[in-house]
C-alpha cells in the first residue's frame, strides 16, 4: 500500500532559475501516473524532488499521509529506474540485482528467491551470469527495471527508462510494462516526453509545461477534452490543426471564417458552454482525423478548397497536407480513402470539416472555450488515431 501526494511543490535552483511552481497531484495506491511534457518542462526535477535527491523550495511530499519532504532518499523506500546505463559494468546481472538487497542486509536465500521471481517475469533468468556489456539494449533495460522491482518499494520512480531503445523494442517494452505493473500492483510515477508511451501505459497523465501543471486526466480524456491549446496540440499524432478564426453571424446562426471560406457552426456546439463573443480573438482547432477529403469540384457547407501540398503514406493510413486559405491543413485518412485522391503536389483538392468536432481556444490565454462534442465518447484512441471522418455517432 502506498499513496503519493505532491502539494504545491516549487523549485528554484541556485542562480535563481525557477524550474517548478505550484505542482500538485497525487498517485493513488497501485496507480501508474505519467509526468508528460516537452524537454525542459520540469519532469525530471519533479521526480528528483520525490526521490529526495533535491529538496523543494516550497511545498510538501507525503507518502501514505507522512510528510517525507525533509527525509533522506533511502528513508523514503522508493525505487528509481534510470536508463540501462545505471547498471554496474563490473558486476554480473545477478550481482547487479542482488546489490540493493545486500545493502538492505537481506539473507542470501531471500535474495535468491526475490531475484528468481523478478527475472522470470522479466524473462532474463538465462542471463544471470553475464555482464552488462554482454547484453542487448533491451536485455540491459529489463535488468535495470528488475533491479528496481526486487526492492519491493513504496513507489517506483521511472525516468524515461525505455527512451534509448529502438522503436520495435520500445513497442514491446510498453506492453511488458503494462503487464508488469498489473502483476506487481505497483504504485508508479513515470517520466516521459513521448506521448505515445504515456497514452498507452498511463492510468492518468500529469501534463507539465514550463514548470507548471497544464492538465491532469486519464489518457482518453486528455485527448478528447484538452483544457488548453498546449494540451490539445501536444497530445495526438499527427498534431491538431490550429488556425486563426473569426466568429461571424450568418444565416441566423454563427460561423467561423477560415480565410475566404466559411464554416457553419453546429448549433448545439455553439450553445453549450460559456458565451463566445464575435469581438474576441479565437483560435480554432480540428484534429486531422476529423477532416474529410472531398473532390476539387465539391460544393456545399463547410467545404474548403485548396491544393495538395504534401502526402505521407504510412501503410495503414495516409496523411494529406492541403494548402488552403493561407495555411496548411493536415487530413488523416484511411489508405483506402486516400488512394482515391491524387497524391500529385499542386493538384486541386478540397476537404470538409465536421463543425461539432471543432475546438475553440481563447487566443490570448490559450484556454479552451469549446470542446469537440462526441456523441460516443468511448473507444476512439488507438495510438492517437481515430478512423477517418470519425463522427462518433
Ligand atoms: P528532459 O525531457 O529534457 O529531461 P525535463 O522536463 O525532465 O526535460 P528538467 O530536467 O526537470 O526537465 O529541467 C527543468 C528545467 O530546470 C530546465 O530548464 C533545466 O535546464 C533546469 N535545471 C535542471 N536542473 C538544474 C540545476 N541543477 N540547476 C539549474 N537549472 C536546472
mmCIF file of C-alpha atoms and ligand atoms in Angstrom:
data_model
loop_
_atom_site.group_PDB
_atom_site.id
_atom_site.type_symbol
_atom_site.label_atom_id
_atom_site.label_comp_id
_atom_site.label_asym_id
_atom_site.label_seq_id
_atom_site.Cartn_x
_atom_site.Cartn_y
_atom_site.Cartn_z
ATOM 1 C CA UNK A 1 0.000 0.000 0.000
ATOM 2 C CA UNK A 2 1.400 3.379 -0.939
ATOM 3 C CA UNK A 3 -0.129 6.646 -1.884
ATOM 4 C CA UNK A 4 1.972 9.580 -3.000
ATOM 5 C CA UNK A 5 0.796 13.167 -2.699
ATOM 6 C CA UNK A 6 2.556 16.248 -4.054
ATOM 7 C CA UNK A 7 1.297 19.586 -2.750
ATOM 8 C CA UNK A 8 2.205 22.956 -4.192
ATOM 9 C CA UNK A 9 5.783 21.975 -4.997
ATOM 10 C CA UNK A 10 8.187 24.671 -6.197
ATOM 11 C CA UNK A 11 11.879 24.513 -7.037
ATOM 12 C CA UNK A 12 14.225 27.427 -7.638
ATOM 13 C CA UNK A 13 17.783 26.397 -8.454
ATOM 14 C CA UNK A 14 20.901 28.253 -7.304
ATOM 15 C CA UNK A 15 21.255 31.245 -9.591
ATOM 16 C CA UNK A 16 17.536 31.966 -9.317
ATOM 17 C CA UNK A 17 16.083 29.809 -12.122
ATOM 18 C CA UNK A 18 12.583 28.693 -11.150
ATOM 19 C CA UNK A 19 12.133 25.229 -12.670
ATOM 20 C CA UNK A 20 8.819 24.365 -10.966
ATOM 21 C CA UNK A 21 5.958 26.208 -9.336
ATOM 22 C CA UNK A 22 2.633 25.173 -7.834
ATOM 23 C CA UNK A 23 2.928 21.497 -8.784
ATOM 24 C CA UNK A 24 0.174 19.442 -7.134
ATOM 25 C CA UNK A 25 -1.011 15.940 -7.985
ATOM 26 C CA UNK A 26 -1.363 12.554 -6.356
ATOM 27 C CA UNK A 27 -0.654 8.961 -7.271
ATOM 28 C CA UNK A 28 -3.163 6.528 -5.784
ATOM 29 C CA UNK A 29 -2.132 3.130 -4.466
ATOM 30 C CA UNK A 30 -1.206 0.855 -7.418
ATOM 31 C CA UNK A 31 -1.749 3.607 -9.937
ATOM 32 C CA UNK A 32 0.600 4.414 -12.845
ATOM 33 C CA UNK A 33 0.823 8.180 -13.242
ATOM 34 C CA UNK A 34 2.883 9.655 -16.078
ATOM 35 C CA UNK A 35 4.598 13.034 -15.997
ATOM 36 C CA UNK A 36 4.425 14.064 -19.650
ATOM 37 C CA UNK A 37 5.806 17.216 -21.207
ATOM 38 C CA UNK A 38 8.378 18.665 -23.587
ATOM 39 C CA UNK A 39 12.114 18.840 -22.919
ATOM 40 C CA UNK A 40 12.919 21.213 -20.049
ATOM 41 C CA UNK A 41 9.345 21.203 -18.696
ATOM 42 C CA UNK A 42 10.469 20.077 -15.221
ATOM 43 C CA UNK A 43 9.597 16.365 -15.262
ATOM 44 C CA UNK A 44 12.945 15.034 -14.024
ATOM 45 C CA UNK A 45 13.182 17.789 -11.422
ATOM 46 C CA UNK A 46 9.782 16.714 -10.045
ATOM 47 C CA UNK A 47 10.918 13.094 -9.903
ATOM 48 C CA UNK A 48 14.188 14.026 -8.183
ATOM 49 C CA UNK A 49 12.270 16.005 -5.557
ATOM 50 C CA UNK A 50 10.033 12.990 -4.894
ATOM 51 C CA UNK A 51 13.118 10.756 -4.655
ATOM 52 C CA UNK A 52 14.769 13.157 -2.209
ATOM 53 C CA UNK A 53 17.745 13.816 -4.479
ATOM 54 C CA UNK A 54 16.826 17.531 -4.454
ATOM 55 C CA UNK A 55 14.990 19.492 -1.772
ATOM 56 C CA UNK A 56 11.940 21.599 -2.689
ATOM 57 C CA UNK A 57 11.955 25.385 -2.283
ATOM 58 C CA UNK A 58 8.270 25.171 -1.314
ATOM 59 C CA UNK A 59 5.618 22.518 -0.900
ATOM 60 C CA UNK A 60 5.108 19.101 0.631
ATOM 61 C CA UNK A 61 5.547 15.477 -0.410
ATOM 62 C CA UNK A 62 3.634 12.866 1.549
ATOM 63 C CA UNK A 63 3.707 9.077 1.293
ATOM 64 C CA UNK A 64 0.756 7.353 2.959
ATOM 65 C CA UNK A 65 -0.009 10.584 4.777
ATOM 66 C CA UNK A 66 3.515 11.026 6.223
ATOM 67 C CA UNK A 67 5.358 14.199 5.286
ATOM 68 C CA UNK A 68 8.659 12.933 3.804
ATOM 69 C CA UNK A 69 9.752 16.298 2.332
ATOM 70 C CA UNK A 70 12.842 16.505 4.543
ATOM 71 C CA UNK A 71 13.669 12.775 4.649
ATOM 72 C CA UNK A 72 16.811 11.239 3.192
ATOM 73 C CA UNK A 73 16.306 9.320 -0.089
ATOM 74 C CA UNK A 74 16.794 5.875 1.495
ATOM 75 C CA UNK A 75 14.321 6.611 4.292
ATOM 76 C CA UNK A 76 11.569 7.091 1.701
ATOM 77 C CA UNK A 77 11.760 3.478 0.432
ATOM 78 C CA UNK A 78 11.401 4.436 -3.213
ATOM 79 C CA UNK A 79 12.971 2.598 -6.146
ATOM 80 C CA UNK A 80 14.211 4.621 -9.079
ATOM 81 C CA UNK A 81 14.871 3.322 -12.596
ATOM 82 C CA UNK A 82 17.029 5.454 -14.845
ATOM 83 C CA UNK A 83 18.169 4.096 -18.160
ATOM 84 C CA UNK A 84 20.264 0.997 -18.811
ATOM 85 C CA UNK A 85 23.500 2.882 -18.038
ATOM 86 C CA UNK A 86 22.705 2.702 -14.355
ATOM 87 C CA UNK A 87 23.917 -0.936 -14.234
ATOM 88 C CA UNK A 88 27.343 -1.580 -12.699
ATOM 89 C CA UNK A 89 29.566 -2.785 -15.569
ATOM 90 C CA UNK A 90 31.890 -4.851 -13.351
ATOM 91 C CA UNK A 91 29.038 -6.867 -11.796
ATOM 92 C CA UNK A 92 27.110 -9.769 -13.328
ATOM 93 C CA UNK A 93 23.370 -9.471 -13.825
ATOM 94 C CA UNK A 94 22.829 -11.473 -10.617
ATOM 95 C CA UNK A 95 25.149 -9.187 -8.637
ATOM 96 C CA UNK A 96 23.516 -6.098 -10.090
ATOM 97 C CA UNK A 97 20.119 -7.377 -8.965
ATOM 98 C CA UNK A 98 21.406 -8.501 -5.563
ATOM 99 C CA UNK A 99 23.162 -5.212 -4.821
ATOM 100 C CA UNK A 100 20.176 -3.234 -3.484
ATOM 101 C CA UNK A 101 19.093 -6.262 -1.409
ATOM 102 C CA UNK A 102 22.538 -6.809 0.122
ATOM 103 C CA UNK A 103 22.516 -3.126 1.002
ATOM 104 C CA UNK A 104 19.356 -3.822 2.949
ATOM 105 C CA UNK A 105 21.016 -6.767 4.697
ATOM 106 C CA UNK A 106 18.607 -9.418 3.404
ATOM 107 C CA UNK A 107 19.551 -13.090 3.822
ATOM 108 C CA UNK A 108 21.017 -14.968 0.811
ATOM 109 C CA UNK A 109 18.003 -17.298 0.485
ATOM 110 C CA UNK A 110 15.607 -14.347 0.422
ATOM 111 C CA UNK A 111 17.794 -12.554 -2.149
ATOM 112 C CA UNK A 112 17.840 -15.605 -4.440
ATOM 113 C CA UNK A 113 14.094 -16.068 -4.136
ATOM 114 C CA UNK A 114 13.270 -12.438 -4.982
ATOM 115 C CA UNK A 115 15.693 -12.398 -7.911
ATOM 116 C CA UNK A 116 14.171 -15.665 -9.176
ATOM 117 C CA UNK A 117 10.666 -14.205 -9.284
ATOM 118 C CA UNK A 118 11.660 -10.923 -10.903
ATOM 119 C CA UNK A 119 13.963 -12.434 -13.540
ATOM 120 C CA UNK A 120 11.266 -14.912 -14.526
ATOM 121 C CA UNK A 121 8.731 -12.116 -15.032
ATOM 122 C CA UNK A 122 11.244 -10.050 -16.996
ATOM 123 C CA UNK A 123 12.467 -13.092 -18.954
ATOM 124 C CA UNK A 124 16.133 -12.617 -18.105
ATOM 125 C CA UNK A 125 16.639 -15.794 -15.996
ATOM 126 C CA UNK A 126 19.104 -17.143 -18.573
ATOM 127 C CA UNK A 127 21.349 -14.112 -18.298
ATOM 128 C CA UNK A 128 22.227 -14.078 -14.599
ATOM 129 C CA UNK A 129 25.945 -14.848 -15.094
ATOM 130 C CA UNK A 130 26.510 -12.325 -17.883
ATOM 131 C CA UNK A 131 27.998 -8.847 -17.545
ATOM 132 C CA UNK A 132 26.104 -5.774 -18.842
ATOM 133 C CA UNK A 133 28.461 -5.478 -21.841
ATOM 134 C CA UNK A 134 27.297 -8.963 -22.931
ATOM 135 C CA UNK A 135 23.620 -7.952 -23.092
ATOM 136 C CA UNK A 136 21.488 -6.364 -25.807
ATOM 137 C CA UNK A 137 19.946 -2.933 -25.165
ATOM 138 C CA UNK A 138 16.559 -4.438 -24.353
ATOM 139 C CA UNK A 139 18.049 -7.043 -22.013
ATOM 140 C CA UNK A 140 20.029 -4.353 -20.170
ATOM 141 C CA UNK A 141 16.892 -2.289 -19.835
ATOM 142 C CA UNK A 142 14.971 -5.190 -18.356
ATOM 143 C CA UNK A 143 17.737 -5.843 -15.841
ATOM 144 C CA UNK A 144 17.713 -2.141 -14.865
ATOM 145 C CA UNK A 145 13.959 -2.367 -14.276
ATOM 146 C CA UNK A 146 14.437 -5.655 -12.416
ATOM 147 C CA UNK A 147 16.898 -4.011 -10.062
ATOM 148 C CA UNK A 148 14.167 -1.604 -9.013
ATOM 149 C CA UNK A 149 11.463 -4.277 -8.770
ATOM 150 C CA UNK A 150 13.409 -6.609 -6.445
ATOM 151 C CA UNK A 151 13.336 -3.813 -3.898
ATOM 152 C CA UNK A 152 9.595 -4.027 -3.090
ATOM 153 C CA UNK A 153 9.492 -0.273 -2.689
ATOM 154 C CA UNK A 154 6.623 2.041 -1.712
ATOM 155 C CA UNK A 155 6.669 3.815 -5.046
ATOM 156 C CA UNK A 156 8.600 3.095 -8.256
ATOM 157 C CA UNK A 157 10.037 6.160 -9.975
ATOM 158 C CA UNK A 158 10.947 5.748 -13.626
ATOM 159 C CA UNK A 159 12.774 8.358 -15.688
ATOM 160 C CA UNK A 160 12.403 7.635 -19.415
ATOM 161 C CA UNK A 161 13.542 4.034 -18.893
ATOM 162 C CA UNK A 162 12.888 2.892 -22.457
ATOM 163 C CA UNK A 163 13.591 6.033 -24.471
ATOM 164 C CA UNK A 164 17.003 4.807 -25.701
ATOM 165 C CA UNK A 165 15.659 1.587 -27.171
ATOM 166 C CA UNK A 166 14.853 1.160 -30.855
ATOM 167 C CA UNK A 167 11.236 1.624 -31.937
ATOM 168 C CA UNK A 168 10.368 -2.060 -32.129
ATOM 169 C CA UNK A 169 11.788 -2.891 -28.727
ATOM 170 C CA UNK A 170 10.102 0.162 -27.219
ATOM 171 C CA UNK A 171 6.762 -1.088 -28.518
ATOM 172 C CA UNK A 172 7.388 -4.482 -26.881
ATOM 173 C CA UNK A 173 8.542 -2.907 -23.622
ATOM 174 C CA UNK A 174 5.379 -0.789 -23.495
ATOM 175 C CA UNK A 175 3.293 -3.951 -23.470
ATOM 176 C CA UNK A 176 5.600 -5.717 -20.981
ATOM 177 C CA UNK A 177 5.445 -2.742 -18.702
ATOM 178 C CA UNK A 178 1.681 -2.722 -18.533
ATOM 179 C CA UNK A 179 1.733 -6.384 -17.646
ATOM 180 C CA UNK A 180 4.439 -5.845 -15.028
ATOM 181 C CA UNK A 181 2.558 -3.033 -13.402
ATOM 182 C CA UNK A 182 -0.525 -5.224 -13.156
ATOM 183 C CA UNK A 183 1.388 -8.250 -11.820
ATOM 184 C CA UNK A 184 3.339 -6.233 -9.268
ATOM 185 C CA UNK A 185 0.419 -3.978 -8.358
ATOM 186 C CA UNK A 186 2.982 -1.244 -8.103
ATOM 187 C CA UNK A 187 2.465 2.457 -7.487
ATOM 188 C CA UNK A 188 4.406 4.155 -10.269
ATOM 189 C CA UNK A 189 5.445 7.654 -11.222
ATOM 190 C CA UNK A 190 6.900 7.595 -14.717
ATOM 191 C CA UNK A 191 8.566 10.450 -16.620
ATOM 192 C CA UNK A 192 8.251 10.600 -20.384
ATOM 193 C CA UNK A 193 8.341 13.139 -23.200
ATOM 194 C CA UNK A 194 6.770 10.562 -25.514
ATOM 195 C CA UNK A 195 3.009 10.976 -25.712
ATOM 196 C CA UNK A 196 2.506 7.523 -27.214
ATOM 197 C CA UNK A 197 4.203 5.950 -24.185
ATOM 198 C CA UNK A 198 2.047 7.968 -21.797
ATOM 199 C CA UNK A 199 -1.176 7.438 -23.761
ATOM 200 C CA UNK A 200 -0.741 3.674 -23.916
ATOM 201 C CA UNK A 201 0.666 2.977 -20.449
ATOM 202 C CA UNK A 202 -0.716 5.548 -18.006
ATOM 203 C CA UNK A 203 -3.742 5.351 -15.752
ATOM 204 C CA UNK A 204 -3.532 9.130 -15.552
ATOM 205 C CA UNK A 205 -1.279 11.737 -17.125
ATOM 206 C CA UNK A 206 0.058 14.880 -15.450
ATOM 207 C CA UNK A 207 0.892 17.170 -18.368
ATOM 208 C CA UNK A 208 3.668 19.615 -17.448
ATOM 209 C CA UNK A 209 4.718 22.695 -19.386
ATOM 210 C CA UNK A 210 7.279 25.306 -18.299
ATOM 211 C CA UNK A 211 7.333 24.108 -14.719
ATOM 212 C CA UNK A 212 3.546 24.144 -14.234
ATOM 213 C CA UNK A 213 0.788 21.564 -14.406
ATOM 214 C CA UNK A 214 -1.181 22.079 -17.596
ATOM 215 C CA UNK A 215 -3.783 19.332 -17.066
ATOM 216 C CA UNK A 216 -4.289 16.107 -15.117
ATOM 217 C CA UNK A 217 -6.506 13.479 -16.753
ATOM 218 C CA UNK A 218 -6.732 9.874 -17.925
ATOM 219 C CA UNK A 219 -5.246 9.498 -21.450
ATOM 220 C CA UNK A 220 -8.528 9.385 -23.372
ATOM 221 C CA UNK A 221 -9.920 12.411 -21.560
ATOM 222 C CA UNK A 222 -6.740 14.403 -22.194
ATOM 223 C CA UNK A 223 -7.078 13.598 -25.889
ATOM 224 C CA UNK A 224 -10.827 14.283 -26.112
ATOM 225 C CA UNK A 225 -11.127 17.231 -23.737
ATOM 226 C CA UNK A 226 -7.876 19.217 -23.618
ATOM 227 C CA UNK A 227 -8.255 22.202 -21.308
ATOM 228 C CA UNK A 228 -5.656 24.310 -23.099
ATOM 229 C CA UNK A 229 -4.218 24.851 -26.569
ATOM 230 C CA UNK A 230 -0.942 23.382 -25.312
ATOM 231 C CA UNK A 231 -2.637 20.146 -24.200
ATOM 232 C CA UNK A 232 -4.614 19.992 -27.449
ATOM 233 C CA UNK A 233 -1.537 20.279 -29.657
ATOM 234 C CA UNK A 234 0.935 18.294 -27.515
ATOM 235 C CA UNK A 235 -1.238 15.180 -27.411
ATOM 236 C CA UNK A 236 -2.334 13.474 -30.638
ATOM 237 C CA UNK A 237 -0.337 12.349 -33.643
ATOM 238 C CA UNK A 238 -0.483 13.940 -36.163
ATOM 239 C CA UNK A 239 -0.960 17.103 -34.172
ATOM 240 C CA UNK A 240 -4.224 19.095 -34.143
ATOM 241 C CA UNK A 241 -4.698 21.678 -36.927
ATOM 242 C CA UNK A 242 -4.932 25.171 -35.437
ATOM 243 C CA UNK A 243 -5.883 28.324 -37.300
ATOM 244 C CA UNK A 244 -6.919 31.884 -36.516
ATOM 245 C CA UNK A 245 -10.664 32.089 -36.558
ATOM 246 C CA UNK A 246 -13.076 34.964 -36.788
ATOM 247 C CA UNK A 247 -16.553 34.430 -35.500
ATOM 248 C CA UNK A 248 -19.292 35.545 -37.915
ATOM 249 C CA UNK A 249 -23.026 35.861 -37.690
ATOM 250 C CA UNK A 250 -24.558 34.127 -40.695
ATOM 251 C CA UNK A 251 -27.960 32.758 -41.736
ATOM 252 C CA UNK A 252 -29.418 33.228 -38.257
ATOM 253 C CA UNK A 253 -26.582 31.200 -36.716
ATOM 254 C CA UNK A 254 -22.841 31.525 -36.241
ATOM 255 C CA UNK A 255 -19.928 30.593 -38.402
ATOM 256 C CA UNK A 256 -16.134 30.731 -38.485
ATOM 257 C CA UNK A 257 -14.083 32.272 -41.233
ATOM 258 C CA UNK A 258 -11.041 30.423 -42.488
ATOM 259 C CA UNK A 259 -9.637 32.943 -44.957
ATOM 260 C CA UNK A 260 -12.389 33.437 -47.510
ATOM 261 C CA UNK A 261 -14.048 30.115 -46.637
ATOM 262 C CA UNK A 262 -16.867 29.854 -44.104
ATOM 263 C CA UNK A 263 -17.587 27.060 -41.663
ATOM 264 C CA UNK A 264 -21.159 26.971 -40.323
ATOM 265 C CA UNK A 265 -21.017 26.152 -36.631
ATOM 266 C CA UNK A 266 -23.088 23.423 -35.068
ATOM 267 C CA UNK A 267 -25.944 24.951 -33.024
ATOM 268 C CA UNK A 268 -25.562 22.631 -30.017
ATOM 269 C CA UNK A 269 -21.807 23.076 -30.053
ATOM 270 C CA UNK A 270 -22.203 26.833 -30.138
ATOM 271 C CA UNK A 271 -24.882 26.999 -27.447
ATOM 272 C CA UNK A 272 -23.244 24.708 -24.847
ATOM 273 C CA UNK A 273 -20.747 26.437 -22.583
ATOM 274 C CA UNK A 274 -19.594 29.961 -21.854
ATOM 275 C CA UNK A 275 -20.695 32.717 -24.273
ATOM 276 C CA UNK A 276 -18.489 33.253 -27.319
ATOM 277 C CA UNK A 277 -18.212 36.844 -28.482
ATOM 278 C CA UNK A 278 -17.543 37.932 -32.089
ATOM 279 C CA UNK A 279 -15.416 40.744 -30.622
ATOM 280 C CA UNK A 280 -12.829 38.383 -29.113
ATOM 281 C CA UNK A 281 -9.915 36.694 -30.904
ATOM 282 C CA UNK A 282 -10.008 32.885 -31.041
ATOM 283 C CA UNK A 283 -8.014 30.021 -32.422
ATOM 284 C CA UNK A 284 -9.918 27.085 -33.874
ATOM 285 C CA UNK A 285 -8.559 23.548 -33.707
ATOM 286 C CA UNK A 286 -9.559 20.391 -35.508
ATOM 287 C CA UNK A 287 -7.869 17.019 -35.358
ATOM 288 C CA UNK A 288 -6.600 15.640 -38.691
ATOM 289 C CA UNK A 289 -8.908 12.617 -38.330
ATOM 290 C CA UNK A 290 -11.973 14.893 -38.124
ATOM 291 C CA UNK A 291 -11.348 16.433 -41.526
ATOM 292 C CA UNK A 292 -12.622 14.561 -44.618
ATOM 293 C CA UNK A 293 -11.188 14.744 -48.125
ATOM 294 C CA UNK A 294 -13.502 15.882 -50.929
ATOM 295 C CA UNK A 295 -13.219 16.280 -54.711
ATOM 296 C CA UNK A 296 -11.931 19.572 -56.047
ATOM 297 C CA UNK A 297 -15.391 20.200 -57.542
ATOM 298 C CA UNK A 298 -17.255 19.629 -54.250
ATOM 299 C CA UNK A 299 -19.690 22.302 -53.123
ATOM 300 C CA UNK A 300 -21.895 22.774 -50.077
ATOM 301 C CA UNK A 301 -21.430 23.795 -46.480
ATOM 302 C CA UNK A 302 -18.093 23.533 -44.757
ATOM 303 C CA UNK A 303 -16.165 22.606 -47.897
ATOM 304 C CA UNK A 304 -12.768 24.309 -48.150
ATOM 305 C CA UNK A 305 -10.810 24.268 -51.429
ATOM 306 C CA UNK A 306 -7.048 24.007 -51.712
ATOM 307 C CA UNK A 307 -4.201 22.095 -53.351
ATOM 308 C CA UNK A 308 -2.137 19.082 -52.344
ATOM 309 C CA UNK A 309 0.952 20.342 -50.512
ATOM 310 C CA UNK A 310 2.451 17.004 -49.426
ATOM 311 C CA UNK A 311 1.358 13.398 -48.913
ATOM 312 C CA UNK A 312 2.778 10.925 -46.381
ATOM 313 C CA UNK A 313 1.869 7.278 -46.807
ATOM 314 C CA UNK A 314 2.118 5.352 -43.545
ATOM 315 C CA UNK A 315 0.900 1.917 -44.624
ATOM 316 C CA UNK A 316 -2.452 1.684 -42.881
ATOM 317 C CA UNK A 317 -3.196 5.404 -43.282
ATOM 318 C CA UNK A 318 -2.287 8.392 -45.407
ATOM 319 C CA UNK A 319 -1.738 11.986 -44.295
ATOM 320 C CA UNK A 320 -2.621 14.722 -46.791
ATOM 321 C CA UNK A 321 -1.234 18.217 -46.189
ATOM 322 C CA UNK A 322 -3.526 20.608 -48.022
ATOM 323 C CA UNK A 323 -2.611 24.221 -48.681
ATOM 324 C CA UNK A 324 -5.745 26.308 -48.345
ATOM 325 C CA UNK A 325 -6.601 29.843 -47.286
ATOM 326 C CA UNK A 326 -3.019 30.751 -46.421
ATOM 327 C CA UNK A 327 -2.423 27.767 -44.155
ATOM 328 C CA UNK A 328 -1.678 24.042 -44.395
ATOM 329 C CA UNK A 329 -4.322 21.686 -43.020
ATOM 330 C CA UNK A 330 -3.459 18.062 -42.237
ATOM 331 C CA UNK A 331 -6.000 15.382 -43.055
ATOM 332 C CA UNK A 332 -5.611 11.828 -41.769
ATOM 333 C CA UNK A 333 -7.324 9.265 -43.975
ATOM 334 C CA UNK A 334 -7.536 5.523 -44.210
ATOM 335 C CA UNK A 335 -5.388 4.129 -47.027
ATOM 336 C CA UNK A 336 -8.500 3.117 -48.986
ATOM 337 C CA UNK A 337 -9.879 6.658 -48.953
ATOM 338 C CA UNK A 338 -6.501 8.299 -49.519
ATOM 339 C CA UNK A 339 -5.832 6.196 -52.617
ATOM 340 C CA UNK A 340 -8.897 7.672 -54.321
ATOM 341 C CA UNK A 341 -7.265 11.135 -54.480
ATOM 342 C CA UNK A 342 -4.271 12.331 -56.455
ATOM 343 C CA UNK A 343 -1.019 12.492 -54.495
ATOM 344 C CA UNK A 344 0.500 14.876 -57.048
ATOM 345 C CA UNK A 345 1.717 18.072 -55.372
ATOM 346 C CA UNK A 346 -0.265 21.103 -56.552
ATOM 347 C CA UNK A 347 -3.395 19.132 -57.585
ATOM 348 C CA UNK A 348 -6.667 20.898 -56.634
ATOM 349 C CA UNK A 349 -8.483 19.094 -53.814
ATOM 350 C CA UNK A 350 -10.993 20.015 -51.082
ATOM 351 C CA UNK A 351 -11.839 18.994 -47.542
ATOM 352 C CA UNK A 352 -14.851 19.082 -45.267
ATOM 353 C CA UNK A 353 -14.768 19.990 -41.606
ATOM 354 C CA UNK A 354 -17.092 18.348 -39.072
ATOM 355 C CA UNK A 355 -18.259 21.506 -37.204
ATOM 356 C CA UNK A 356 -19.212 19.771 -33.947
ATOM 357 C CA UNK A 357 -15.660 18.403 -33.705
ATOM 358 C CA UNK A 358 -14.020 21.835 -33.684
ATOM 359 C CA UNK A 359 -12.186 23.063 -30.565
ATOM 360 C CA UNK A 360 -12.100 26.784 -29.827
ATOM 361 C CA UNK A 361 -9.354 28.439 -27.776
ATOM 362 C CA UNK A 362 -9.117 31.970 -26.430
ATOM 363 C CA UNK A 363 -6.244 33.452 -28.459
ATOM 364 C CA UNK A 364 -4.841 35.479 -25.588
ATOM 365 C CA UNK A 365 -4.744 32.823 -22.871
ATOM 366 C CA UNK A 366 -4.837 29.539 -24.827
ATOM 367 C CA UNK A 367 -7.742 28.383 -22.653
ATOM 368 C CA UNK A 368 -10.239 26.010 -24.281
ATOM 369 C CA UNK A 369 -13.653 27.685 -24.527
ATOM 370 C CA UNK A 370 -15.373 24.964 -26.612
ATOM 371 C CA UNK A 371 -14.661 21.253 -26.654
ATOM 372 C CA UNK A 372 -15.458 18.992 -29.581
ATOM 373 C CA UNK A 373 -18.757 17.233 -28.986
ATOM 374 C CA UNK A 374 -18.563 13.479 -29.335
ATOM 375 C CA UNK A 375 -21.773 11.562 -29.261
ATOM 376 C CA UNK A 376 -19.939 8.379 -28.297
ATOM 377 C CA UNK A 377 -17.029 9.305 -26.058
ATOM 378 C CA UNK A 378 -15.668 5.750 -25.848
ATOM 379 C CA UNK A 379 -13.032 3.882 -27.707
ATOM 380 C CA UNK A 380 -11.574 6.329 -30.171
ATOM 381 C CA UNK A 381 -7.961 6.222 -29.243
ATOM 382 C CA UNK A 382 -5.707 3.819 -30.969
ATOM 383 C CA UNK A 383 -2.253 5.332 -30.955
ATOM 384 C CA UNK A 384 -3.952 8.717 -31.108
ATOM 385 C CA UNK A 385 -5.780 7.690 -34.262
ATOM 386 C CA UNK A 386 -9.476 7.514 -34.946
ATOM 387 C CA UNK A 387 -10.891 6.126 -38.183
ATOM 388 C CA UNK A 388 -11.082 8.721 -40.906
ATOM 389 C CA UNK A 389 -14.045 11.089 -40.612
ATOM 390 C CA UNK A 390 -14.764 9.748 -37.149
ATOM 391 C CA UNK A 391 -18.023 11.451 -36.301
ATOM 392 C CA UNK A 392 -18.781 9.210 -33.426
ATOM 393 C CA UNK A 393 -22.473 8.619 -33.794
HETATM 394 P P1 LIG B 1 14.002 16.495 -20.427
HETATM 395 O O1 LIG B 1 12.835 15.766 -21.050
HETATM 396 O O2 LIG B 1 14.826 17.240 -21.432
HETATM 397 O O3 LIG B 1 14.814 15.643 -19.480
HETATM 398 P P2 LIG B 1 12.648 17.684 -18.134
HETATM 399 O O4 LIG B 1 11.219 18.043 -18.296
HETATM 400 O O5 LIG B 1 12.956 16.454 -17.373
HETATM 401 O O6 LIG B 1 13.375 17.699 -19.544
HETATM 402 P P3 LIG B 1 14.207 19.019 -16.110
HETATM 403 O O7 LIG B 1 15.437 18.182 -16.255
HETATM 404 O O8 LIG B 1 13.347 18.806 -14.935
HETATM 405 O O9 LIG B 1 13.329 18.969 -17.452
HETATM 406 O O10 LIG B 1 14.666 20.553 -16.142
HETATM 407 C C1 LIG B 1 13.735 21.606 -15.989
HETATM 408 C C2 LIG B 1 14.481 22.934 -16.088
HETATM 409 O O11 LIG B 1 15.312 23.091 -14.960
HETATM 410 C C3 LIG B 1 15.372 23.027 -17.320
HETATM 411 O O12 LIG B 1 15.274 24.334 -17.846
HETATM 412 C C4 LIG B 1 16.759 22.761 -16.755
HETATM 413 O O13 LIG B 1 17.739 23.429 -17.513
HETATM 414 C C5 LIG B 1 16.654 23.325 -15.357
HETATM 415 N N1 LIG B 1 17.549 22.643 -14.411
HETATM 416 C C6 LIG B 1 17.569 21.317 -14.118
HETATM 417 N N2 LIG B 1 18.497 21.026 -13.177
HETATM 418 C C7 LIG B 1 19.086 22.217 -12.864
HETATM 419 C C8 LIG B 1 20.118 22.597 -11.948
HETATM 420 N N3 LIG B 1 20.733 21.714 -11.154
HETATM 421 N N4 LIG B 1 20.463 23.915 -11.899
HETATM 422 C C9 LIG B 1 19.836 24.829 -12.683
HETATM 423 N N5 LIG B 1 18.849 24.536 -13.560
HETATM 424 C C10 LIG B 1 18.471 23.255 -13.648
#
